[in-house]
Amino acid sequence: RRQRRRGDFRGHFVMTLHAIEADYFADLRDQNDLLDALVVTNRLSGELARALGGMEAERVFYAPYGVELGSGWVEPAPATGEAGTEPLRIAWVGRLDKAQKRVQDLAPILEALDAQGIPFQLTIAGDGPERPLVEASLSGRIAAGQVIVAGAIPRSELARRVYRAHQVLLITSAWETGPIVAWEAMAAGMAVVSSRYVGSRLEGALVHGSTALLFPVGDAREAASQLACLRNPARLRELSEAGFNLVKRRY
């Protein structure tokens, strides 16, 4: 503001928005007259910027996250062991927190998988303030080797160590502006089972039964039921191929 008043700055001032949280929209409203443009990565973010931040449509630009795409679709990681007994290989990737990522939902989802008789192995890739909670709530499974807490993995190694070694990406979030991990997983040939997080409907990328399998936020039993559907190799292959084509088309 000072530079503009003095005439020292004649460029454009642009803000990028990567969250669906009230304080960001309050900032937009407070600094509305200063901003020349806003770039959002999610269509709901753009709508909220107009409704809550007072931004006119012509100042809001949509630029979704993008990922590298291989030369073609890769079939999900092959099953091992006897048909019907091999574990479903699930990955959860992200920051270990409660408010947004809802890591507290992992333990009840795994309990629901047990109740449905679904064998599985889960790898948790990421770190964050709730890592002690995760390790405590899943201590027995970690000791048995059913759950692996891998910690933070460099993005350059995620495809090799996680995406290509697992069949399903599980997303439990309350809200997202992507998430980019979904597009990365789809690009590597994984199927996605996700909560119906705030930011998913208007974006229109994760469509239940078409490009992903969805469940209500916090509904452990339904999450387990959707994961169980992917014990069917044909369904897993169909969903992963649809996800790859989505990323190829849009991201």
Backbone as JSON, one array per atom type, in Angstrom:
{
  "sequence": "RRQRRRGDFRGHFVMTLHAIEADYFADLRDQNDLLDALVVTNRLSGELARALGGMEAERVFYAPYGVELGSGWVEPAPATGEAGTEPLRIAWVGRLDKAQKRVQDLAPILEALDAQGIPFQLTIAGDGPERPLVEASLSGRIAAGQVIVAGAIPRSELARRVYRAHQVLLITSAWETGPIVAWEAMAAGMAVVSSRYVGSRLEGALVHGSTALLFPVGDAREAASQLACLRNPARLRELSEAGFNLVKRRY",
  "N": [[0.83, -1.21, 0.0], [1.9, 1.2, 0.85], [3.96, 1.55, -1.04], [2.49, 1.78, -3.39], [1.06, 4.11, -2.87], [3.14, 5.92, -2.86], [3.85, 5.72, -5.46], [5.77, 3.92, -6.2], [5.37, 1.34, -6.98], [4.1, -0.4, -9.64], [3.13, -2.76, -10.53], [1.26, -5.85, -10.45], [-0.73, -7.15, -7.81], [-1.13, -10.23, -6.51], [-2.9, -12.87, -4.97], [-2.61, -16.25, -3.88], [-4.74, -19.01, -3.17], [-4.98, -21.7, -1.07], [-6.57, -23.07, 0.67], [-9.56, -23.9, 2.52], [-10.67, -22.12, 4.66], [-11.85, -20.01, 7.27], [-10.33, -17.73, 8.05], [-8.75, -17.03, 5.87], [-10.59, -16.09, 4.01], [-11.52, -13.92, 5.38], [-9.22, -12.33, 5.33], [-9.14, -11.83, 2.59], [-11.45, -10.26, 2.31], [-10.76, -8.06, 3.91], [-8.55, -7.02, 2.55], [-9.44, -6.46, 0.07], [-9.51, -4.25, -1.72], [-6.87, -3.94, -2.34], [-5.98, -6.12, -3.77], [-5.29, -7.33, -7.01], [-5.84, -9.69, -8.25], [-6.97, -13.06, -7.62], [-5.87, -16.36, -7.29], [-7.18, -19.54, -7.37], [-7.21, -23.01, -6.35], [-9.3, -24.68, -6.36], [-12.72, -25.12, -7.14], [-14.8, -24.51, -5.35], [-13.47, -22.84, -3.58], [-13.17, -20.59, -5.17], [-15.86, -19.77, -5.47], [-16.45, -19.16, -2.78], [-14.66, -17.1, -2.37], [-15.82, -15.1, -3.81], [-18.33, -14.9, -2.56], [-17.78, -14.57, 0.2], [-15.43, -13.14, 0.36], [-15.74, -10.92, -1.19], [-14.76, -10.67, -3.79], [-14.82, -9.83, -7.2], [-16.01, -11.75, -10.02], [-14.36, -11.51, -12.27], [-11.86, -11.12, -11.22], [-11.06, -13.47, -10.13], [-9.31, -16.42, -10.57], [-9.01, -19.74, -11.77], [-6.86, -22.35, -11.16], [-6.07, -25.44, -11.13], [-4.33, -27.97, -9.16], [-1.63, -29.75, -10.66], [-0.18, -32.8, -11.96], [2.63, -34.93, -12.76], [2.38, -37.13, -15.49], [2.56, -40.51, -16.4], [3.56, -42.5, -19.28], [1.4, -44.08, -19.86], [-1.58, -45.8, -18.62], [-1.13, -47.66, -15.65], [-1.61, -50.87, -14.48], [-3.19, -51.63, -11.33], [-1.14, -52.47, -8.45], [-0.23, -55.86, -8.44], [-2.1, -58.52, -6.88], [-1.06, -60.57, -4.12], [-0.45, -63.89, -2.91], [-3.07, -66.31, -2.14], [-6.11, -66.21, -3.99], [-8.7, -64.21, -2.67], [-7.72, -64.24, -0.11], [-5.5, -62.65, 0.13], [-4.16, -59.58, 1.42], [-5.79, -56.37, 1.11], [-4.06, -53.73, -0.19], [-3.55, -50.74, 1.19], [-3.04, -47.23, 1.14], [-2.39, -44.29, 3.0], [-1.87, -40.91, 2.74], [-0.38, -37.94, 3.81], [-0.56, -34.97, 5.92], [-0.35, -35.53, 9.36], [-2.9, -34.77, 11.06], [-5.75, -33.66, 13.01], [-7.91, -31.84, 12.52], [-8.2, -31.1, 9.74], [-7.26, -33.36, 8.12], [-8.18, -35.55, 9.52], [-7.04, -37.84, 10.92], [-7.81, -39.32, 13.07], [-9.85, -40.93, 12.26], [-8.83, -43.22, 11.18], [-8.32, -45.51, 12.86], [-11.01, -46.45, 13.67], [-11.96, -47.07, 11.07], [-10.31, -49.19, 10.29], [-11.04, -51.02, 12.23], [-13.66, -51.47, 11.41], [-13.17, -52.68, 8.95], [-12.05, -55.07, 9.86], [-14.35, -56.11, 11.12], [-15.87, -56.66, 8.91], [-14.49, -58.7, 7.86], [-12.33, -58.26, 6.14], [-9.18, -58.69, 4.89], [-6.23, -56.72, 5.2], [-3.54, -54.38, 4.53], [-2.06, -51.48, 5.75], [-0.34, -48.57, 4.86], [0.94, -45.67, 6.24], [1.88, -42.65, 5.17], [3.58, -39.86, 6.01], [3.83, -37.05, 8.28], [3.31, -35.24, 11.36], [1.48, -33.29, 13.86], [-0.21, -35.13, 15.13], [0.96, -37.6, 15.1], [1.82, -39.15, 17.4], [-0.72, -39.85, 18.45], [-1.77, -41.41, 16.38], [0.07, -43.54, 16.34], [-0.33, -44.57, 18.89], [-3.06, -45.32, 18.87], [-3.04, -47.29, 16.98], [-1.24, -49.16, 17.8], [-1.14, -51.96, 18.34], [-1.65, -53.07, 15.82], [0.49, -52.02, 14.4], [2.63, -53.27, 15.66], [2.11, -55.86, 14.86], [2.66, -55.71, 12.2], [0.68, -55.09, 10.43], [-0.01, -52.48, 10.02], [1.93, -49.86, 8.79], [3.81, -47.17, 9.76], [5.24, -44.88, 8.0], [6.34, -42.38, 8.14], [7.44, -39.08, 7.04], [7.81, -38.92, 3.56], [9.89, -38.12, 0.86], [8.55, -36.24, -1.87], [9.49, -36.98, -4.37], [9.94, -39.66, -4.07], [7.57, -40.85, -3.52], [5.96, -42.09, -5.51], [7.37, -44.44, -6.19], [7.76, -45.75, -3.69], [5.29, -45.77, -2.44], [2.81, -45.23, -4.04], [3.01, -47.01, -6.28], [3.24, -49.38, -5.01], [0.98, -50.02, -3.71], [-2.61, -50.55, -3.72], [-4.89, -49.0, -3.26], [-5.73, -45.65, -2.49], [-6.56, -44.05, 0.45], [-8.58, -41.45, 1.57], [-9.39, -39.29, 4.15], [-10.24, -36.76, 4.75], [-11.63, -33.64, 6.08], [-11.87, -31.28, 4.64], [-10.6, -30.19, 1.44], [-8.46, -28.74, -1.07], [-7.63, -29.97, -3.26], [-7.26, -33.15, -3.19], [-3.73, -32.96, -3.92], [-2.46, -35.39, -3.6], [-4.35, -37.27, -4.36], [-4.52, -36.97, -7.14], [-1.89, -37.62, -7.82], [-1.78, -40.3, -6.97], [-3.73, -41.46, -8.65], [-2.5, -41.01, -11.1], [-0.51, -42.85, -10.93], [-1.82, -45.2, -11.14], [-3.46, -46.06, -9.05], [-6.51, -46.83, -7.25], [-9.03, -44.71, -5.77], [-10.42, -44.17, -2.62], [-12.51, -42.12, -0.91], [-13.46, -39.62, 1.54], [-16.42, -37.57, 1.42], [-15.39, -34.84, 1.21], [-15.44, -31.33, 2.11], [-15.31, -29.25, -0.64], [-15.1, -31.11, -2.58], [-17.46, -31.66, -4.06], [-18.28, -29.48, -5.79], [-16.0, -29.26, -7.3], [-16.09, -31.6, -8.74], [-14.56, -33.79, -9.59], [-14.05, -36.23, -8.22], [-16.17, -38.67, -8.54], [-18.68, -40.64, -7.33], [-18.54, -44.1, -7.77], [-17.69, -43.85, -10.34], [-15.17, -42.35, -10.88], [-14.09, -42.64, -8.41], [-14.61, -44.06, -5.1], [-16.86, -43.09, -2.64], [-17.53, -41.83, 0.7], [-19.44, -40.63, 3.56], [-18.01, -37.97, 5.49], [-16.21, -39.05, 8.27], [-17.61, -41.44, 8.57], [-16.97, -44.43, 9.44], [-17.81, -47.1, 9.06], [-19.04, -47.06, 6.52], [-16.9, -46.22, 4.98], [-15.23, -48.47, 5.21], [-16.84, -50.33, 3.91], [-16.8, -49.36, 1.28], [-14.08, -49.63, 0.69], [-13.96, -52.4, 0.82], [-15.26, -53.13, -1.51], [-13.31, -53.03, -3.4], [-11.92, -55.35, -3.28], [-12.62, -56.87, -5.31], [-11.03, -57.72, -8.2], [-11.61, -56.88, -10.84], [-13.23, -54.64, -10.46], [-11.46, -52.99, -9.09], [-9.52, -52.58, -11.07], [-11.04, -51.29, -13.04], [-11.8, -48.89, -11.73], [-9.32, -47.72, -11.17], [-8.31, -47.27, -13.73], [-10.18, -45.45, -14.69], [-9.63, -43.32, -12.96], [-7.02, -42.66, -13.74], [-7.53, -41.76, -16.36], [-9.07, -39.51, -15.76], [-7.18, -37.8, -14.53], [-5.43, -37.49, -16.67], [-7.06, -36.07, -18.37], [-7.76, -33.72, -16.93], [-5.87, -32.87, -15.0]],
  "CA": [[0.0, 0.0, 0.0], [2.79, 2.37, 0.92], [4.65, 1.7, -2.33], [1.53, 2.27, -4.38], [0.77, 5.52, -2.57], [4.31, 6.7, -3.27], [4.07, 5.54, -6.89], [6.96, 3.1, -6.41], [5.01, 0.01, -7.45], [3.06, -0.33, -10.67], [2.83, -4.12, -10.98], [0.0, -6.43, -9.99], [-0.64, -7.86, -6.54], [-1.95, -11.43, -6.67], [-2.88, -13.83, -3.86], [-3.05, -17.62, -4.18], [-5.53, -19.56, -2.06], [-4.83, -23.16, -1.02], [-7.29, -23.58, 1.85], [-10.97, -23.52, 2.72], [-10.7, -21.76, 6.07], [-12.49, -18.7, 7.42], [-9.43, -16.58, 8.19], [-8.29, -16.61, 4.55], [-11.64, -15.29, 3.37], [-11.53, -12.64, 6.1], [-8.11, -11.57, 4.75], [-9.58, -11.36, 1.27], [-12.42, -9.17, 2.5], [-10.06, -6.89, 4.46], [-7.58, -6.48, 1.59], [-10.09, -6.55, -1.24], [-9.16, -3.13, -2.61], [-5.45, -4.03, -2.67], [-5.72, -7.27, -4.65], [-5.66, -7.28, -8.42], [-6.38, -10.99, -8.66], [-6.85, -14.21, -6.73], [-5.78, -17.64, -7.99], [-7.65, -20.63, -6.51], [-6.95, -24.35, -6.88], [-10.52, -25.44, -6.14], [-13.85, -24.3, -7.59], [-15.53, -23.99, -4.19], [-12.68, -21.7, -3.08], [-13.52, -19.44, -6.01], [-17.2, -19.33, -5.1], [-16.38, -18.54, -1.45], [-13.93, -15.83, -2.51], [-16.8, -14.11, -4.27], [-19.42, -14.75, -1.59], [-17.3, -14.14, 1.52], [-14.29, -12.23, 0.25], [-16.1, -9.74, -1.96], [-14.01, -10.6, -5.04], [-15.62, -9.96, -8.42], [-15.67, -12.94, -10.79], [-13.26, -11.27, -13.22], [-10.58, -11.09, -10.51], [-10.81, -14.79, -9.57], [-8.82, -17.33, -11.59], [-8.94, -21.13, -11.34], [-5.68, -23.09, -11.65], [-6.0, -26.62, -10.26], [-3.06, -28.65, -9.03], [-1.33, -30.69, -11.73], [0.83, -33.81, -11.63], [3.27, -35.6, -13.89], [1.65, -38.31, -15.94], [3.39, -41.46, -17.13], [3.22, -42.7, -20.69], [0.12, -44.76, -19.97], [-2.14, -46.34, -17.39], [-0.45, -48.82, -15.08], [-2.57, -51.66, -13.71], [-2.88, -51.61, -9.9], [-0.17, -53.44, -7.98], [-0.88, -57.17, -8.44], [-2.34, -59.16, -5.59], [-0.16, -61.66, -3.77], [-1.11, -64.91, -2.11], [-4.22, -66.98, -2.73], [-7.27, -65.34, -4.26], [-9.65, -64.11, -1.58], [-7.06, -64.18, 1.2], [-4.44, -61.65, 0.15], [-4.64, -58.31, 1.98], [-5.94, -55.19, 0.28], [-2.95, -52.84, 0.17], [-4.11, -49.39, 1.3], [-2.11, -46.16, 1.55], [-2.92, -42.99, 3.46], [-0.74, -40.0, 2.54], [-0.69, -36.55, 4.15], [-0.14, -34.43, 7.22], [-1.07, -36.22, 10.43], [-3.61, -33.84, 11.93], [-7.15, -34.01, 13.27], [-8.93, -30.91, 12.04], [-8.42, -31.23, 8.29], [-7.02, -34.69, 7.55], [-8.98, -36.49, 10.31], [-6.34, -39.11, 11.13], [-8.51, -40.07, 14.12], [-10.8, -41.84, 11.64], [-8.17, -44.43, 10.67], [-8.52, -46.66, 13.75], [-12.34, -47.06, 13.5], [-12.11, -47.65, 9.72], [-9.65, -50.49, 10.3], [-11.9, -51.9, 13.03], [-14.8, -51.82, 10.56], [-12.66, -53.66, 7.99], [-11.99, -56.34, 10.6], [-15.71, -56.59, 11.34], [-16.37, -57.17, 7.64], [-13.65, -59.81, 7.45], [-11.49, -57.85, 5.01], [-7.75, -58.62, 5.22], [-5.66, -55.5, 4.64], [-2.32, -53.8, 5.08], [-2.12, -50.03, 5.58], [0.87, -47.76, 5.02], [0.66, -44.26, 6.5], [3.04, -41.85, 4.75], [3.41, -38.47, 6.42], [4.17, -36.72, 9.65], [2.5, -34.13, 11.83], [1.3, -33.2, 15.31], [-0.97, -36.25, 15.68], [1.63, -38.89, 14.93], [1.71, -39.98, 18.61], [-2.08, -40.38, 18.55], [-1.88, -42.49, 15.38], [0.88, -44.68, 16.77], [-0.95, -45.15, 20.08], [-4.34, -45.95, 18.54], [-2.81, -48.43, 16.08], [-0.01, -49.8, 18.28], [-1.19, -53.41, 18.16], [-1.55, -53.36, 14.39], [1.86, -51.68, 14.0], [3.48, -54.35, 16.18], [1.83, -57.07, 14.08], [3.05, -55.48, 10.82], [-0.5, -54.83, 9.6], [0.06, -51.05, 9.72], [3.28, -49.3, 8.74], [3.88, -45.71, 9.82], [6.49, -44.67, 7.28], [6.85, -41.03, 8.32], [7.47, -38.23, 5.85], [8.54, -39.47, 2.41], [10.05, -37.08, -0.16], [7.6, -36.37, -2.97], [10.15, -37.67, -5.48], [9.98, -41.1, -3.81], [6.22, -41.36, -3.2], [5.47, -43.0, -6.55], [8.05, -45.74, -6.09], [7.64, -46.39, -2.37], [3.9, -45.84, -1.95], [1.75, -45.35, -5.03], [3.11, -48.21, -7.13], [3.3, -50.57, -4.16], [-0.33, -50.19, -3.07], [-3.73, -50.62, -4.66], [-5.95, -48.03, -2.96], [-5.44, -44.49, -1.66], [-7.67, -43.69, 1.34], [-8.6, -40.04, 1.97], [-10.37, -39.15, 5.24], [-10.23, -35.33, 5.08], [-12.84, -32.82, 6.25], [-11.88, -30.38, 3.48], [-9.4, -30.22, 0.59], [-8.5, -27.95, -2.31], [-7.19, -30.94, -4.25], [-5.85, -33.03, -2.78], [-2.79, -33.35, -4.95], [-2.11, -36.81, -3.46], [-5.32, -38.05, -5.12], [-4.13, -36.95, -8.56], [-0.64, -38.38, -7.92], [-2.1, -41.72, -6.86], [-4.41, -41.86, -9.88], [-1.51, -41.01, -12.18], [0.3, -44.05, -10.76], [-2.66, -46.37, -11.34], [-4.19, -46.46, -7.85], [-7.9, -46.44, -7.07], [-9.19, -43.78, -4.66], [-11.61, -44.21, -1.76], [-12.39, -40.82, -0.26], [-14.58, -38.93, 2.17], [-17.04, -36.5, 0.61], [-14.87, -33.67, 1.9], [-15.82, -30.01, 1.61], [-14.45, -28.92, -1.76], [-15.12, -32.18, -3.59], [-18.66, -31.71, -4.91], [-18.25, -28.48, -6.85], [-14.87, -29.59, -8.17], [-16.67, -32.56, -9.67], [-13.59, -34.76, -10.1], [-14.29, -37.52, -7.58], [-17.58, -39.01, -8.74], [-18.86, -41.96, -6.73], [-18.82, -45.19, -8.68], [-17.13, -43.57, -11.65], [-13.73, -42.1, -10.76], [-13.7, -42.93, -7.02], [-15.68, -44.52, -4.21], [-16.97, -42.03, -1.64], [-18.28, -42.08, 1.93], [-19.59, -39.41, 4.34], [-16.9, -37.67, 6.4], [-16.32, -39.63, 9.6], [-18.41, -42.67, 8.58], [-15.99, -45.51, 9.35], [-18.42, -48.32, 8.51], [-19.24, -46.9, 5.08], [-15.55, -46.21, 4.39], [-14.78, -49.87, 5.12], [-17.65, -50.98, 2.87], [-16.29, -48.94, -0.03], [-12.79, -50.3, 0.52], [-14.22, -53.82, 0.57], [-15.66, -53.29, -2.92], [-12.12, -53.11, -4.26], [-11.4, -56.7, -3.24], [-12.93, -57.4, -6.65], [-9.96, -57.24, -9.09], [-12.16, -56.17, -12.01], [-13.68, -53.31, -10.0], [-10.26, -52.22, -8.8], [-8.91, -52.21, -12.35], [-11.94, -50.33, -13.69], [-11.74, -47.61, -11.03], [-7.99, -47.13, -11.32], [-8.18, -46.79, -15.1], [-11.0, -44.23, -14.77], [-8.89, -42.27, -12.27], [-5.91, -42.24, -14.61], [-8.08, -40.97, -17.46], [-9.47, -38.23, -15.2], [-5.97, -36.99, -14.37], [-4.94, -37.19, -18.01], [-7.96, -35.09, -18.97], [-7.96, -32.48, -16.19], [-4.83, -32.45, -14.07]],
  "C": [[0.87, 1.26, 0.0], [3.47, 2.61, -0.42], [3.71, 2.24, -3.41], [1.21, 3.75, -4.14], [1.92, 6.42, -3.03], [4.56, 6.63, -4.78], [5.27, 4.68, -7.21], [6.63, 1.73, -6.99], [3.86, 0.11, -8.44], [2.71, -1.7, -11.24], [1.46, -4.56, -10.51], [0.24, -7.2, -8.7], [-1.65, -9.01, -6.58], [-1.79, -12.34, -5.46], [-3.28, -15.21, -4.38], [-3.74, -18.18, -2.94], [-5.5, -21.08, -2.12], [-5.6, -23.77, 0.15], [-8.74, -23.13, 1.83], [-11.13, -23.28, 4.21], [-11.11, -20.29, 6.21], [-11.51, -17.54, 7.43], [-8.9, -16.11, 6.84], [-9.33, -15.73, 3.86], [-11.81, -13.95, 4.08], [-10.4, -11.74, 5.6], [-8.5, -10.99, 3.4], [-10.5, -10.16, 1.39], [-11.72, -7.89, 2.97], [-9.15, -6.22, 3.44], [-8.14, -6.43, 0.17], [-9.64, -5.47, -2.21], [-7.7, -3.18, -3.04], [-5.17, -5.08, -3.74], [-6.17, -7.02, -6.08], [-6.29, -8.6, -8.86], [-6.16, -12.02, -7.55], [-6.81, -15.46, -7.59], [-6.16, -18.75, -7.01], [-7.37, -21.97, -7.17], [-8.19, -25.23, -6.8], [-11.72, -24.55, -6.48], [-14.68, -23.75, -6.43], [-14.79, -22.79, -3.6], [-13.02, -20.44, -3.87], [-14.88, -18.88, -5.68], [-17.2, -18.61, -3.75], [-15.64, -17.21, -1.49], [-14.88, -14.73, -2.97], [-17.86, -13.84, -3.19], [-18.95, -14.16, -0.26], [-16.19, -13.1, 1.45], [-14.57, -10.99, -0.57], [-15.35, -9.59, -3.27], [-14.95, -10.74, -6.23], [-15.1, -11.14, -9.24], [-14.47, -12.72, -11.71], [-11.9, -11.19, -12.55], [-10.21, -12.46, -9.93], [-10.46, -15.77, -10.69], [-8.62, -18.72, -11.0], [-7.75, -21.81, -11.98], [-5.49, -24.31, -10.76], [-4.58, -27.18, -10.2], [-2.87, -29.6, -10.22], [-0.24, -31.65, -11.31], [1.45, -34.34, -12.91], [2.51, -36.87, -14.21], [2.61, -39.22, -16.71], [2.92, -41.63, -18.56], [1.87, -43.38, -20.88], [-0.33, -45.3, -18.64], [-1.37, -47.57, -16.95], [-1.47, -49.57, -14.23], [-2.19, -51.65, -12.24], [-1.91, -52.71, -9.5], [-0.83, -54.81, -7.85], [-1.04, -57.73, -7.04], [-1.3, -60.25, -5.37], [-0.9, -62.67, -2.92], [-2.31, -65.49, -2.83], [-5.38, -66.01, -2.9], [-8.22, -65.37, -3.07], [-9.03, -64.0, -0.21], [-5.99, -63.1, 1.27], [-4.98, -60.33, 0.68], [-4.8, -57.23, 0.91], [-4.88, -54.2, 0.72], [-3.42, -51.38, 0.03], [-3.01, -48.42, 1.7], [-2.9, -44.94, 1.98], [-1.74, -42.04, 3.44], [-1.15, -38.58, 2.92], [-0.15, -36.15, 5.5], [-0.99, -35.08, 8.32], [-1.68, -35.18, 11.37], [-5.07, -34.25, 12.04], [-8.13, -33.15, 12.49], [-9.23, -31.09, 10.56], [-8.35, -32.67, 7.81], [-7.76, -35.81, 8.29], [-8.3, -37.86, 10.46], [-7.01, -39.95, 12.21], [-9.52, -41.06, 13.55], [-10.16, -43.16, 11.22], [-8.46, -45.65, 11.55], [-9.93, -47.25, 13.6], [-12.58, -47.64, 12.11], [-11.48, -49.04, 9.69], [-10.45, -51.5, 11.14], [-13.11, -52.37, 12.21], [-14.39, -52.81, 9.48], [-12.55, -55.04, 8.64], [-13.38, -56.95, 10.75], [-16.32, -57.18, 10.07], [-15.52, -58.31, 7.1], [-12.74, -59.51, 6.28], [-10.02, -57.83, 5.44], [-7.13, -57.4, 4.52], [-4.28, -55.24, 5.23], [-2.35, -52.32, 4.75], [-0.74, -49.43, 5.79], [0.46, -46.3, 5.18], [1.93, -43.48, 6.2], [2.79, -40.4, 5.11], [3.8, -38.29, 7.87], [3.29, -35.55, 10.08], [2.24, -34.23, 13.32], [0.57, -34.4, 15.92], [-0.31, -37.6, 15.45], [1.6, -39.74, 16.21], [0.33, -40.6, 18.79], [-2.26, -41.56, 17.6], [-1.15, -43.73, 15.88], [0.27, -45.36, 18.01], [-2.23, -45.91, 19.72], [-4.18, -47.19, 17.68], [-1.62, -49.28, 16.53], [-0.01, -51.31, 18.07], [-1.02, -53.81, 16.71], [-0.14, -53.07, 13.87], [2.81, -52.8, 14.43], [3.32, -55.62, 15.35], [2.24, -56.92, 12.61], [1.88, -55.23, 9.88], [-0.57, -53.36, 9.18], [1.52, -50.62, 9.79], [3.18, -47.79, 8.78], [5.24, -45.32, 9.25], [7.11, -43.3, 7.54], [6.82, -40.25, 7.01], [8.33, -38.87, 4.77], [8.68, -38.37, 1.37], [9.11, -37.32, -1.34], [8.2, -37.14, -4.15], [10.15, -39.18, -5.31], [8.6, -41.71, -3.57], [5.74, -42.37, -4.23], [6.07, -44.38, -6.39], [7.72, -46.46, -4.79], [6.2, -46.58, -1.91], [2.92, -46.13, -3.08], [1.82, -46.64, -5.83], [3.14, -49.5, -6.32], [1.97, -50.86, -3.47], [-1.43, -50.14, -4.12], [-4.72, -49.48, -4.5], [-5.39, -46.89, -2.13], [-6.7, -44.16, -0.86], [-7.52, -42.23, 1.76], [-9.71, -39.88, 3.01], [-10.68, -37.69, 5.56], [-11.62, -34.72, 5.29], [-12.98, -31.84, 5.1], [-10.58, -30.52, 2.72], [-9.58, -29.24, -0.55], [-7.91, -28.74, -3.47], [-7.93, -32.24, -3.91], [-4.92, -33.53, -3.87], [-2.42, -34.82, -4.83], [-3.1, -37.69, -4.23], [-4.92, -38.12, -6.58], [-2.82, -37.72, -8.77], [-0.91, -39.88, -7.88], [-2.78, -42.23, -8.13], [-3.44, -41.94, -11.05], [-0.64, -42.26, -12.13], [-0.53, -45.33, -10.86], [-3.4, -46.86, -10.12], [-5.67, -46.09, -7.96], [-7.99, -45.55, -5.84], [-10.51, -44.03, -3.95], [-11.51, -42.99, -0.86], [-13.66, -40.42, 0.48], [-15.17, -37.91, 1.19], [-16.66, -35.16, 1.25], [-15.4, -32.37, 1.29], [-14.81, -29.6, 0.54], [-14.5, -29.95, -2.86], [-16.31, -32.08, -4.55], [-18.58, -30.74, -6.07], [-17.09, -28.73, -7.81], [-15.28, -30.65, -9.18], [-15.71, -33.59, -10.23], [-13.83, -36.15, -9.54], [-15.79, -37.81, -7.63], [-17.78, -40.45, -8.28], [-19.25, -43.0, -7.77], [-18.23, -45.02, -10.05], [-15.62, -43.39, -11.59], [-13.2, -42.41, -9.36], [-14.87, -43.58, -6.31], [-15.68, -43.59, -3.01], [-17.8, -42.47, -0.43], [-18.42, -40.77, 2.7], [-18.41, -39.22, 5.29], [-17.17, -38.29, 7.76], [-17.08, -40.93, 9.69], [-17.49, -43.87, 8.35], [-16.58, -46.76, 8.7], [-18.59, -48.22, 7.0], [-17.89, -46.84, 4.36], [-15.05, -47.63, 4.19], [-15.55, -50.61, 4.03], [-17.16, -50.63, 1.48], [-14.93, -49.56, -0.32], [-13.0, -51.77, 0.16], [-14.61, -54.09, -0.88], [-14.45, -53.54, -3.82], [-11.35, -54.41, -4.06], [-11.66, -57.4, -4.58], [-11.9, -56.87, -7.64], [-10.48, -56.45, -10.28], [-12.6, -54.77, -11.63], [-12.49, -52.42, -9.71], [-9.61, -51.72, -10.09], [-9.73, -51.13, -13.05], [-11.81, -48.94, -13.06], [-10.38, -46.94, -11.22], [-7.78, -46.59, -12.73], [-9.0, -45.5, -15.29], [-10.3, -43.06, -14.09], [-7.74, -41.75, -13.11], [-6.42, -41.35, -15.74], [-8.56, -39.6, -16.99], [-8.27, -37.3, -15.09], [-5.42, -36.57, -15.73], [-5.75, -36.07, -18.65], [-7.89, -33.73, -18.28], [-6.76, -31.96, -15.41], [-3.41, -32.77, -14.54]]
}
